[in-house]
Coordinates of C-alpha atoms in Angstrom, one line a residue:
M1 CA 0.0 0.0 0.0
R2 CA 1.5 3.3 -1.1
R3 CA 1.6 6.1 1.5
W4 CA 1.8 9.8 0.7
S5 CA 3.1 12.6 2.8
L6 CA 0.6 14.6 4.9
G7 CA 1.1 17.8 2.9
R8 CA 0.4 16.3 -0.5
P9 CA -3.0 14.6 -1.5
P10 CA -2.8 11.4 -3.6
P11 CA -2.6 11.9 -7.4
R12 CA -6.0 10.4 -7.9
A13 CA -7.6 12.9 -5.5
L14 CA -5.9 15.7 -7.4
A15 CA -7.3 14.4 -10.6
R16 CA -10.9 14.1 -9.3
E17 CA -10.8 17.6 -8.0
R18 CA -9.8 18.8 -11.5
G19 CA -12.4 16.6 -13.2
R20 CA -9.9 14.3 -14.9
D21 CA -9.5 10.6 -14.8
P22 CA -5.8 9.7 -14.5
A23 CA -4.2 6.9 -16.5
P24 CA -3.8 3.5 -14.7
A25 CA -1.1 3.6 -12.0
R26 CA 0.8 0.8 -13.5
P27 CA 1.8 0.5 -17.2
G28 CA 0.8 -3.2 -17.2
A29 CA -2.8 -2.3 -16.8
S30 CA -3.3 -0.5 -20.1
G31 CA 0.1 -0.7 -21.7
K32 CA 0.5 3.1 -21.2
L33 CA 2.5 5.1 -18.8
P34 CA 0.5 7.4 -16.4
E35 CA 0.1 11.0 -17.2
W36 CA 0.0 13.6 -14.4
P37 CA -0.8 17.2 -14.7
G38 CA 1.9 19.6 -13.7
V39 CA 3.5 22.8 -14.5
H40 CA 5.6 21.4 -17.3
G41 CA 3.0 19.8 -19.5
T42 CA 2.0 16.4 -18.0
A43 CA 5.2 15.5 -16.3
R44 CA 4.8 13.1 -13.4
P45 CA 5.5 14.7 -10.0
A46 CA 8.7 13.6 -8.3
A47 CA 6.8 12.2 -5.3
A48 CA 4.9 9.8 -7.5
R49 CA 7.9 8.3 -9.2
R50 CA 9.0 5.0 -7.9
P51 CA 12.6 3.8 -8.0
A52 CA 13.4 1.2 -10.6
P53 CA 13.8 -2.3 -9.1
A54 CA 17.3 -3.6 -8.8
G55 CA 18.6 -5.1 -12.0
R56 CA 16.1 -3.2 -14.2
S57 CA 17.3 -0.5 -16.6
R58 CA 16.2 3.1 -15.9
A59 CA 14.4 5.4 -18.3
R60 CA 17.6 6.6 -20.1
D61 CA 18.6 3.1 -21.0
R62 CA 15.1 1.8 -22.3
P63 CA 13.6 2.7 -25.6
A64 CA 11.5 5.9 -25.3
R65 CA 7.8 5.0 -25.0
T66 CA 5.2 7.8 -25.4
A67 CA 1.9 7.9 -23.7
E68 CA -1.2 8.6 -25.8
P69 CA -1.8 12.3 -26.3
S70 CA -4.6 13.9 -24.3
S71 CA -5.9 17.3 -23.9
H72 CA -3.3 18.0 -21.3
G73 CA -0.4 17.4 -23.8
A74 CA 1.2 14.1 -22.8
V75 CA 4.9 13.9 -23.3
S76 CA 7.4 11.1 -23.9
L77 CA 10.0 9.9 -21.4
S78 CA 12.7 11.6 -23.3
Q79 CA 10.9 14.8 -23.1
R80 CA 10.3 14.4 -19.4
S81 CA 14.0 13.7 -18.8
D82 CA 14.7 17.2 -20.2
H83 CA 13.8 18.6 -16.8
P84 CA 17.1 19.9 -15.4
R85 CA 17.0 18.1 -12.1
R86 CA 15.6 14.9 -13.5
G87 CA 18.0 15.0 -16.5
A88 CA 21.0 15.3 -14.2
A89 CA 19.8 12.4 -12.0
A90 CA 19.1 10.2 -15.1
A91 CA 22.6 11.0 -16.6
A92 CA 24.3 10.2 -13.3
A93 CA 22.5 6.9 -13.0
L94 CA 24.1 3.8 -14.4
P95 CA 22.8 0.2 -14.7
P96 CA 24.0 -1.8 -11.8
A97 CA 25.6 -4.4 -14.0
R98 CA 27.6 -1.8 -16.0
S99 CA 28.6 0.0 -12.7
A100 CA 29.8 -3.3 -11.2
V101 CA 31.9 -4.0 -14.3
R102 CA 33.5 -0.6 -14.2
S103 CA 34.2 -0.8 -10.5
A104 CA 35.9 -4.2 -11.0
A105 CA 38.0 -2.9 -13.9
R106 CA 39.1 0.1 -11.7
R107 CA 40.0 -2.3 -8.9
R108 CA 42.1 -4.5 -11.2
L109 CA 43.8 -1.5 -12.7
A110 CA 44.6 -0.2 -9.2
L111 CA 46.1 -3.5 -8.2
L112 CA 48.2 -3.8 -11.4
L113 CA 50.7 -1.1 -10.4
P114 CA 51.4 -2.4 -6.9
L115 CA 51.7 -6.0 -8.1
T116 CA 54.2 -4.9 -10.8
A117 CA 56.2 -2.9 -8.3
A118 CA 56.2 -5.8 -5.8
A119 CA 57.3 -8.3 -8.4
L120 CA 60.2 -6.1 -9.4
V121 CA 61.3 -5.8 -5.8
A122 CA 61.0 -9.5 -5.3
L123 CA 62.9 -10.3 -8.5
P124 CA 66.3 -10.7 -6.8
I125 CA 65.0 -13.4 -4.4
V126 CA 63.5 -15.4 -7.2
A127 CA 66.7 -15.0 -9.3
V128 CA 68.9 -16.4 -6.5
L129 CA 66.7 -19.5 -6.2
I130 CA 66.7 -20.1 -9.9
D131 CA 70.4 -19.5 -10.3
A132 CA 71.1 -21.9 -7.4
L133 CA 69.5 -24.7 -9.4
G134 CA 72.1 -24.4 -12.1
P135 CA 74.9 -26.9 -12.6
A136 CA 77.5 -26.8 -9.8
G137 CA 81.0 -25.8 -10.7
D138 CA 84.3 -27.2 -9.5
A139 CA 84.5 -25.0 -6.5
W140 CA 81.2 -26.2 -5.0
G141 CA 82.6 -29.6 -4.0
H142 CA 85.3 -27.9 -1.9
V143 CA 82.8 -25.3 -0.5
A144 CA 80.1 -27.9 0.4
G145 CA 82.5 -30.4 1.9
R146 CA 84.8 -28.2 4.0
L147 CA 83.4 -24.7 4.3
V148 CA 79.6 -25.0 4.6
P149 CA 79.8 -26.8 8.0
R150 CA 82.2 -24.1 9.3
Y151 CA 80.0 -21.3 8.0
L152 CA 76.9 -22.9 9.5
A153 CA 78.5 -23.4 12.9
N154 CA 79.9 -19.9 13.1
T155 CA 76.6 -18.4 11.9
L156 CA 74.6 -20.3 14.5
W157 CA 77.0 -19.4 17.4
L158 CA 77.0 -15.8 16.2
V159 CA 73.2 -15.5 16.0
G160 CA 72.6 -17.3 19.3
G161 CA 75.1 -15.3 21.2
V162 CA 74.0 -11.9 19.8
A163 CA 70.3 -12.7 20.3
S164 CA 70.8 -13.8 23.9
L165 CA 72.9 -10.9 25.1
A166 CA 70.9 -8.3 23.2
T167 CA 67.7 -9.6 24.8
A168 CA 69.2 -9.5 28.2
I169 CA 70.6 -5.9 27.8
G170 CA 67.6 -4.5 25.9
V171 CA 64.9 -6.0 28.2
G172 CA 66.8 -5.3 31.4
S173 CA 67.5 -1.7 30.6
A174 CA 64.0 -1.1 29.4
W175 CA 62.5 -2.5 32.6
L176 CA 64.8 -0.3 34.8
V177 CA 64.1 3.0 33.0
V178 CA 60.3 2.3 32.9
T179 CA 59.7 1.0 36.4
Y180 CA 62.2 2.7 38.7
R181 CA 63.4 6.2 39.5
F182 CA 67.1 6.7 39.9
T183 CA 69.7 9.3 39.0
G184 CA 70.1 9.9 35.3
R185 CA 67.1 7.9 34.2
R186 CA 65.6 10.6 32.0
L187 CA 68.9 11.0 30.2
L188 CA 69.5 7.3 29.8
E189 CA 66.1 6.8 28.2
W190 CA 67.3 8.2 24.9
M191 CA 71.1 7.6 25.3
L192 CA 70.4 3.8 25.2
I193 CA 69.2 4.3 21.5
L194 CA 72.4 6.1 20.4
P195 CA 74.3 3.0 19.3
L196 CA 72.0 2.6 16.4
A197 CA 73.8 5.6 14.8
I198 CA 77.1 3.7 14.5
P199 CA 77.3 0.9 11.9
S200 CA 78.6 -2.4 13.1
Y201 CA 81.7 -2.3 10.8
V202 CA 82.7 1.0 12.4
Q203 CA 82.3 -0.5 15.9
A204 CA 84.4 -3.5 14.8
Y205 CA 87.4 -1.6 13.5
I206 CA 87.3 0.8 16.5
Y207 CA 87.3 -2.0 19.0
Y208 CA 89.9 -4.0 17.0
E209 CA 92.2 -1.0 17.2
L210 CA 91.5 -0.6 21.0
L211 CA 91.8 -4.3 22.0
S212 CA 94.3 -5.8 19.5
F213 CA 97.8 -6.8 20.6
T214 CA 99.3 -3.5 19.6
G215 CA 96.3 -1.5 20.8
P216 CA 96.2 0.9 23.8
V217 CA 94.5 -1.6 26.2
Q218 CA 97.0 -4.4 25.9
S219 CA 99.9 -2.0 25.6
A220 CA 98.9 -0.4 28.9
L221 CA 98.6 -3.8 30.6
R222 CA 102.1 -4.8 29.5
A223 CA 103.5 -1.4 30.6
A224 CA 101.8 -1.8 34.0
F225 CA 102.4 -5.5 34.8
G226 CA 105.1 -6.6 32.5
D227 CA 105.4 -8.2 29.1
G228 CA 103.5 -11.3 30.1
A229 CA 100.5 -9.5 31.3
G230 CA 98.7 -9.6 28.0
A231 CA 99.2 -13.3 27.4
W232 CA 95.9 -14.2 29.0
F233 CA 94.0 -11.5 27.0
P234 CA 91.6 -13.2 24.6
T235 CA 92.0 -12.7 20.8
F236 CA 89.5 -10.1 19.6
S237 CA 89.4 -11.4 16.0
S238 CA 87.1 -14.3 16.9
V239 CA 83.5 -15.3 17.2
P240 CA 83.2 -13.8 20.8
G241 CA 84.7 -10.5 19.5
A242 CA 82.1 -10.4 16.7
I243 CA 79.4 -11.2 19.2
F244 CA 80.6 -8.3 21.5
V245 CA 80.5 -5.8 18.6
L246 CA 77.2 -6.9 17.2
V247 CA 75.5 -6.8 20.6
L248 CA 76.6 -3.2 21.2
A249 CA 75.3 -2.2 17.7
L250 CA 72.0 -4.1 17.7
Y251 CA 70.6 -4.3 21.3
P252 CA 68.6 -1.0 20.8
Y253 CA 66.1 -2.9 18.6
V254 CA 65.2 -5.0 21.6
Y255 CA 65.3 -2.0 24.0
L256 CA 62.8 0.0 21.9
A257 CA 60.4 -2.9 21.5
A258 CA 60.5 -3.9 25.2
R259 CA 60.2 -0.3 26.5
A260 CA 57.1 0.3 24.3
A261 CA 55.5 -2.8 25.6
F262 CA 56.3 -2.0 29.2
V263 CA 55.0 1.5 28.9
Q264 CA 51.6 0.3 27.6
Q265 CA 51.1 -2.2 30.3
T266 CA 48.9 -1.3 33.3
G267 CA 50.4 -1.3 36.7
T268 CA 47.3 -2.9 38.1
L269 CA 48.3 -6.4 36.9
V270 CA 51.7 -6.1 38.6
E271 CA 50.1 -4.9 41.8
I272 CA 47.7 -7.9 41.7
G273 CA 50.6 -10.2 41.3
R274 CA 52.3 -8.7 44.3
M275 CA 49.1 -9.0 46.4
L276 CA 49.0 -12.7 45.6
G277 CA 52.4 -13.1 47.2
C278 CA 54.8 -12.5 44.2
T279 CA 58.1 -10.7 44.9
P280 CA 59.0 -7.9 42.4
T281 CA 61.3 -10.3 40.6
A282 CA 58.6 -13.0 40.4
A283 CA 56.0 -10.5 39.2
F284 CA 58.3 -9.4 36.4
F285 CA 58.9 -13.0 35.2
R286 CA 55.3 -14.2 35.7
V287 CA 53.3 -11.2 34.7
T288 CA 55.2 -8.4 33.0
L289 CA 57.5 -10.4 30.8
P290 CA 54.8 -12.7 29.3
L291 CA 52.6 -9.7 28.4
A292 CA 55.6 -8.1 26.6
R293 CA 56.8 -11.3 24.9
P294 CA 55.3 -10.6 21.4
A295 CA 56.9 -7.2 21.2
I296 CA 60.3 -8.6 22.5
V297 CA 60.1 -11.4 19.9
V298 CA 59.8 -8.8 17.1
G299 CA 62.9 -6.9 18.4
V300 CA 64.9 -10.1 18.8
S301 CA 63.9 -11.2 15.3
L302 CA 65.3 -8.0 13.9
V303 CA 68.6 -8.5 15.8
M304 CA 68.9 -12.0 14.4
M305 CA 68.2 -11.0 10.8
E306 CA 70.7 -8.1 11.1
T307 CA 73.3 -10.5 12.4
L308 CA 72.7 -12.9 9.5
A309 CA 73.0 -10.1 7.1
D310 CA 76.2 -8.6 8.6
Y311 CA 79.3 -8.6 6.4
G312 CA 81.5 -5.7 7.5
A313 CA 82.1 -6.6 11.1
V314 CA 82.6 -10.4 10.6
S315 CA 84.9 -9.7 7.7
L316 CA 87.1 -7.3 9.6
L317 CA 87.3 -9.7 12.5
G318 CA 88.1 -12.7 10.3
V319 CA 85.0 -14.7 11.2
Q320 CA 83.8 -17.0 8.4
T321 CA 80.0 -16.9 8.0
F322 CA 77.7 -17.3 5.0
T323 CA 78.0 -13.7 4.0
T324 CA 81.8 -13.8 3.8
G325 CA 81.5 -17.1 2.1
I326 CA 79.3 -15.7 -0.6
Y327 CA 81.7 -12.9 -1.3
K328 CA 84.7 -15.3 -1.3
A329 CA 83.0 -17.8 -3.6
W330 CA 82.2 -15.2 -6.2
F331 CA 85.2 -12.9 -6.2
S332 CA 88.0 -15.3 -5.0
M333 CA 86.9 -18.6 -6.5
G334 CA 85.0 -17.0 -9.5
D335 CA 82.1 -19.4 -9.1
R336 CA 78.8 -17.6 -9.4
V337 CA 76.7 -20.7 -9.0
A338 CA 78.5 -21.6 -5.7
A339 CA 77.8 -18.1 -4.4
A340 CA 74.1 -18.5 -5.4
Q341 CA 73.9 -21.8 -3.7
L342 CA 75.4 -20.4 -0.5
A343 CA 73.0 -17.5 -0.8
S344 CA 70.0 -19.9 -1.1
I345 CA 71.1 -21.7 2.1
L346 CA 71.2 -18.4 3.9
L347 CA 67.9 -17.4 2.5
L348 CA 66.3 -20.6 3.8
V349 CA 67.6 -19.8 7.2
V350 CA 66.1 -16.3 7.1
L351 CA 62.8 -17.7 5.9
L352 CA 62.8 -20.2 8.8
L353 CA 63.4 -17.4 11.3
I354 CA 60.5 -15.4 9.8
V355 CA 58.1 -18.4 10.1
L356 CA 59.2 -19.1 13.7
E357 CA 58.7 -15.5 14.7
R358 CA 55.2 -15.2 13.2
A359 CA 54.2 -18.6 14.7
N360 CA 55.5 -17.5 18.1
R361 CA 53.4 -14.3 18.2
H362 CA 50.4 -15.6 16.3
G363 CA 47.2 -14.1 17.9
Q364 CA 49.2 -12.5 20.7
V365 CA 49.2 -8.8 21.7
Y366 CA 51.3 -6.9 24.1
N367 CA 49.0 -4.0 25.0
A368 CA 47.3 -4.6 28.3
G369 CA 45.6 -1.2 28.4
G370 CA 45.5 1.3 31.2
D371 CA 48.0 3.9 32.3
H372 CA 51.4 2.9 33.7
I373 CA 52.9 5.2 36.2
A374 CA 56.6 5.5 35.2
G375 CA 59.2 5.5 37.8
S376 CA 56.8 4.7 40.6
Q377 CA 59.5 3.0 42.7
A378 CA 62.6 5.0 43.8
L379 CA 66.0 3.4 44.0
R380 CA 68.6 5.0 46.2
G381 CA 72.0 4.1 47.5
T382 CA 73.5 0.9 46.2
A383 CA 70.4 -0.2 44.3
G384 CA 70.2 3.2 42.5
A385 CA 74.0 3.0 41.7
A386 CA 73.6 -0.5 40.3
A387 CA 70.6 0.5 38.1
L388 CA 72.6 3.5 36.8
G389 CA 75.6 1.4 36.0
A390 CA 73.6 -1.3 34.3
C391 CA 72.0 1.3 32.0
I392 CA 75.0 3.5 31.4
L393 CA 77.4 0.7 30.4
P394 CA 75.7 -0.2 27.1
A395 CA 75.4 3.4 26.1
F396 CA 79.0 4.1 27.0
F397 CA 80.5 1.1 25.1
G398 CA 78.0 1.3 22.3
F399 CA 78.3 5.1 21.5
L400 CA 80.3 7.3 23.8
L401 CA 83.6 5.4 23.7
P402 CA 83.6 4.7 19.9
A403 CA 82.6 8.3 19.0
G404 CA 85.1 9.8 21.4
Y405 CA 87.9 7.6 20.0
L406 CA 87.1 8.7 16.5
L407 CA 87.3 12.4 17.6
T408 CA 90.8 11.8 19.0
M409 CA 91.9 10.4 15.6
L410 CA 90.9 13.6 13.8
A411 CA 94.0 15.2 15.5
D412 CA 96.1 13.6 12.7
V413 CA 95.2 16.3 10.1
T414 CA 97.6 14.8 7.5
A415 CA 95.6 11.6 7.2
L416 CA 92.2 13.3 6.5
R417 CA 92.5 13.8 2.7
P418 CA 89.4 16.0 2.2
D419 CA 89.4 15.6 -1.6
V420 CA 88.8 11.9 -1.4
F421 CA 86.3 12.4 1.4
F422 CA 84.2 14.8 -0.6
A423 CA 84.2 12.5 -3.6
A424 CA 82.9 9.6 -1.5
A425 CA 80.4 11.9 0.2
G426 CA 79.1 13.1 -3.2
N427 CA 78.6 9.5 -4.4
T428 CA 76.8 8.6 -1.2
L429 CA 74.6 11.6 -1.5
L430 CA 73.7 10.7 -5.1
V431 CA 72.7 7.1 -4.6
S432 CA 71.0 7.8 -1.2
T433 CA 68.9 10.7 -2.6
V434 CA 67.8 8.9 -5.7
T435 CA 66.9 5.7 -3.8
A436 CA 64.9 7.6 -1.2
A437 CA 62.9 9.5 -3.8
I438 CA 62.1 6.3 -5.8
A439 CA 61.3 4.3 -2.7
V440 CA 58.8 7.0 -1.5
A441 CA 57.2 7.2 -4.9
L442 CA 56.9 3.4 -5.3
G443 CA 55.7 3.1 -1.7
L444 CA 52.8 5.5 -2.5
V445 CA 52.0 3.6 -5.6
I446 CA 51.8 0.3 -3.8
I447 CA 49.9 1.5 -0.8
V448 CA 47.4 3.6 -2.8
G449 CA 46.8 0.7 -5.2
I450 CA 46.2 -1.7 -2.4
R451 CA 43.8 0.6 -0.7
A452 CA 41.9 1.2 -4.0
G453 CA 41.9 -2.5 -5.0
G454 CA 41.2 -4.0 -1.6
S455 CA 41.8 -7.7 -2.2
R456 CA 44.0 -10.5 -1.1
L457 CA 46.2 -9.9 -4.0
G458 CA 46.9 -6.4 -2.6
S459 CA 47.9 -7.9 0.8
A460 CA 50.2 -10.4 -1.0
A461 CA 51.8 -7.6 -3.0
R462 CA 52.5 -5.7 0.3
Q463 CA 54.1 -8.8 1.9
L464 CA 56.1 -9.5 -1.3
A465 CA 57.4 -5.9 -1.5
G466 CA 58.5 -6.0 2.2
M467 CA 60.5 -9.2 2.1
G468 CA 63.7 -7.6 1.0
Y469 CA 64.6 -6.2 4.4
A470 CA 64.9 -9.7 5.9
V471 CA 67.2 -10.8 3.0
P472 CA 71.0 -10.2 3.5
G473 CA 72.8 -7.8 1.3
P474 CA 75.0 -10.3 -0.5
V475 CA 72.0 -12.4 -1.4
L476 CA 70.2 -9.4 -2.9
A477 CA 73.4 -8.4 -4.7
I478 CA 73.6 -11.8 -6.5
G479 CA 69.9 -11.8 -7.2
T480 CA 70.1 -8.3 -8.7
L481 CA 73.3 -8.8 -10.8
V482 CA 72.2 -12.1 -12.5
P483 CA 68.9 -10.9 -14.2
L484 CA 70.1 -7.3 -14.8
A485 CA 73.3 -8.6 -16.5
A486 CA 71.2 -10.9 -18.7
F487 CA 69.0 -7.9 -19.6
D488 CA 72.1 -5.7 -20.4
N489 CA 73.6 -8.4 -22.6
A490 CA 70.3 -8.9 -24.5
I491 CA 69.8 -5.2 -25.1
D492 CA 73.4 -4.7 -26.2
G493 CA 73.2 -7.7 -28.6
L494 CA 70.0 -6.4 -30.2
S495 CA 71.4 -2.9 -30.5
E496 CA 74.6 -4.2 -32.2
R497 CA 72.6 -6.5 -34.6
W498 CA 70.0 -4.0 -35.6
F499 CA 71.8 -0.6 -35.4
G500 CA 75.5 -1.4 -35.1
V501 CA 75.7 0.5 -31.8
D502 CA 77.4 -0.9 -28.8
L503 CA 75.4 0.2 -25.8
G504 CA 77.6 -1.5 -23.2
L505 CA 76.2 -2.3 -19.8
L506 CA 73.4 0.1 -19.2
L507 CA 72.3 -1.0 -15.7
T508 CA 75.1 -3.1 -14.3
G509 CA 77.8 -0.8 -15.6
G510 CA 76.4 2.2 -13.7
I511 CA 74.5 2.8 -10.5
G512 CA 71.2 1.4 -11.8
A513 CA 71.9 -2.1 -10.4
L514 CA 73.0 -0.6 -7.1
I515 CA 69.8 1.5 -6.7
F516 CA 67.7 -1.5 -7.7
A517 CA 69.2 -3.6 -4.9
Y518 CA 68.8 -0.8 -2.4
L519 CA 65.1 -0.5 -3.4
A520 CA 64.6 -4.3 -2.9
R521 CA 66.2 -4.2 0.5
F522 CA 64.8 -1.0 2.0
M523 CA 61.3 -0.8 0.4
T524 CA 59.7 -2.1 3.6
V525 CA 61.0 0.9 5.5
S526 CA 59.2 3.3 3.1
L527 CA 56.0 1.1 3.1
G528 CA 55.9 1.1 6.9
S529 CA 56.1 4.9 7.2
I530 CA 53.6 5.5 4.5
E531 CA 51.1 3.0 6.0
A532 CA 51.5 4.8 9.3
G533 CA 50.7 8.1 7.6
F534 CA 47.6 6.8 5.9
G535 CA 46.5 5.3 9.3
K536 CA 46.5 8.8 10.8
I537 CA 44.1 10.3 8.2
R538 CA 40.5 10.2 9.4
P539 CA 38.1 8.3 7.1
S540 CA 35.7 11.2 7.1
L541 CA 38.2 13.3 5.2
E542 CA 38.4 10.6 2.4
E543 CA 34.6 10.2 2.4
A544 CA 34.2 14.0 2.0
A545 CA 36.7 14.0 -0.9
S546 CA 34.9 11.2 -2.6
T547 CA 31.6 13.0 -2.2
L548 CA 33.0 16.0 -3.9
G549 CA 33.9 13.8 -6.9
Y550 CA 37.7 13.5 -6.3
G551 CA 39.1 10.3 -7.8
T552 CA 42.1 8.4 -6.4
F553 CA 44.7 10.6 -8.0
H554 CA 43.1 13.8 -7.0
R555 CA 42.5 12.6 -3.4
L556 CA 46.2 11.7 -3.3
R557 CA 47.3 15.1 -4.6
R558 CA 44.9 17.4 -2.8
V559 CA 44.3 15.5 0.5
H560 CA 46.7 12.7 1.2
A561 CA 49.9 14.5 0.1
R562 CA 49.4 17.4 2.4
L563 CA 48.4 15.4 5.4
M564 CA 51.1 12.9 4.9
A565 CA 54.0 15.2 4.4
P566 CA 55.6 14.4 7.7
S567 CA 55.3 10.6 7.1
L568 CA 56.7 10.9 3.6
A569 CA 59.7 12.9 4.9
T570 CA 60.2 10.3 7.6
A571 CA 60.2 7.5 5.0
A572 CA 62.7 9.4 2.8
L573 CA 65.0 10.1 5.8
L574 CA 65.0 6.5 7.0
V575 CA 65.7 5.1 3.5
F576 CA 68.4 7.8 3.0
V577 CA 70.3 6.8 6.2
D578 CA 70.0 3.0 5.6
V579 CA 71.4 3.4 2.1
M580 CA 74.3 5.4 3.4
K581 CA 75.3 2.7 5.8
E582 CA 74.7 -0.3 3.5
L583 CA 78.0 -2.1 2.8
P584 CA 77.7 -5.6 1.3
A585 CA 75.4 -4.8 -1.6
T586 CA 77.5 -1.7 -2.4
L587 CA 80.8 -3.6 -2.4
I588 CA 79.4 -6.1 -4.9
L589 CA 77.4 -3.9 -7.2
R590 CA 79.2 -0.6 -7.3
P591 CA 80.8 0.6 -10.6
F592 CA 84.5 0.8 -10.9
D593 CA 86.1 3.7 -8.9
F594 CA 82.8 4.5 -7.2
D595 CA 83.3 4.6 -3.5
T596 CA 80.7 5.6 -1.0
L597 CA 81.4 6.6 2.6
A598 CA 80.7 3.0 3.8
V599 CA 83.0 1.5 1.3
R600 CA 85.7 4.0 2.1
V601 CA 85.5 3.3 5.8
F602 CA 85.6 -0.5 5.2
N603 CA 88.6 -0.4 2.8
L604 CA 90.6 1.9 5.0
A605 CA 89.9 -0.2 8.1
R606 CA 90.8 -3.4 6.3
D607 CA 94.1 -1.8 5.4
E608 CA 94.5 -0.7 9.0
R609 CA 94.6 3.0 7.9
L610 CA 92.4 3.9 10.8
A611 CA 93.2 7.6 11.0
E612 CA 92.1 8.1 7.4
A613 CA 88.8 6.3 8.2
A614 CA 88.0 8.6 11.1
L615 CA 86.4 11.4 9.0
P616 CA 84.1 9.3 6.8
A617 CA 83.1 7.2 9.9
L618 CA 82.2 10.3 11.9
A619 CA 80.1 11.6 8.9
L620 CA 78.2 8.3 8.9
I621 CA 77.6 8.6 12.6
V622 CA 76.4 12.2 12.4
V623 CA 73.9 11.5 9.7
G624 CA 72.9 8.3 11.5
L625 CA 71.9 10.4 14.5
L626 CA 69.0 12.0 12.6
P627 CA 66.7 8.9 12.6
V628 CA 67.8 8.1 16.1
I629 CA 66.6 11.5 17.3
L630 CA 63.4 10.9 15.4
L631 CA 63.0 7.5 17.1
S632 CA 63.6 9.1 20.5
R633 CA 60.7 11.5 20.0
R634 CA 58.2 9.2 18.3
S635 CA 59.0 5.7 19.5
L636 CA 59.4 6.6 23.2
P637 CA 56.0 7.9 24.3
R638 CA 56.0 9.5 27.7
P639 CA 54.0 7.4 30.2
Q640 CA 51.8 9.1 32.8
R641 CA 54.0 10.3 35.6
R642 CA 53.2 10.5 39.3
R643 CA 52.8 14.0 40.6

């Protein structure tokens, strides 16, 4: 039964008042459409029009049918649609089937770009696996029989030692600065992050210089206690020495994750545990630590992956791992297939770590809700001094001592060579800037395409594009060089055959291959920052932009780009600094006579020209401090404090 508004009589009542008999209400009754008197001829009033049922074409898509003329001047549907408001509505309306087809086409087109970008980023990983299936060379028998067991043992000892000590230092220091009040706690909160600014290979060569047989530490021991005093001193160029260096460089990953988890926990749970008879230590192990375990596992996983990917520190200290073995198999033995097979073994170890990490924190969260009162327990006397010492030692040995020693080396002005330094700095600035710009642009393409497409393929593209950060640099270098070299040879052969022009190596002969490897490794850094920026935009703003008729590109240019400027700048900065410090991929893929600051520091340290390496190493540290300062402001939220 049709109901009409109180202010408008039914159409039949209007017709009776004017002495007219309207046409049947439904066209099926007489085969004609109803005619209604109105201002514009006999156009049907808007209140009497019923919406077309779902799946049925509207008036603009059906052949025009004209009602029989009457004394009131009946008009056709095409004439009735000339009304400005009705014409606009009819023009805007589309058949549901056609609209669905167009929407599906737009979604597929939106997913095409992120899928293509993700496939290019994942190309090195696929190339390594394919190349490893090739016929083994003569060197593989020697490598597999004698070197692989040694590489595996050293790698496992290194990963296990670094992960254990970094967990102990990171979790312990985070718990102290969050839970207790003691002298210097506010300063130590951000000082404990500073070792992230120093690359591991810089730490390695500084401590090798300090602790070697001819270094100042053993020389002082011999001067104080005689020539035999240093006989008991352990050899620093060993697996324990590499563990010491990598722990100092990587423990801040665990510290940041653990501190964020402790800050977000509520103090009520800890108090309940104590009311049930738990001591503070028991409450920590039985309540606080289990709640923070998912976050701590993420930090430890980062430490383990960085340890597996390290080349500079282990190479300077003479520790044979898979990364040094890959470099040796390719450049010393000249066997690319053996290098690819070693890289595939290392890649399988990395994938196993990723699977274990995700399985461990599956369905777990570390946010218990509530407000935690930071520093609620004061430590004085011996306890306060012990807490201060436990927190200051990692910051001192991880940042203050290495940076101070580099500053003392700058006293030797004759060893600085500013011309060589500025050449390396220019090369570093070039590749870092180009990579950061491309990474941000590709990150926007991937994230916007995924948001517009909204399917499982989009999620798969996101995961595929972010895999590179977990893959060690030597593995990505091999996976980049193999397909790009084949592409260069194919293009050069076609150019010579058709045009008689020798193009040379377009990508692998310049910085193209180097930038491609950087993008594959650090794309996940850009994606994470851009995703965080999109997450801060209120959905109402996007809905308003869509209502105003803005498409995806216009929303990105007029809405997203302005609101996401800080996130885009953060992504560019993080990628810039990571590219500056990247060593193994740069060593393998750089063109001839193209040294970056990282390569310059490594080569000088390997030649024991430490005074010359001081200036480029300090430049890396100064630039590396920028993201550390950013982390200290954004990743260390201030908990609620007791007044």
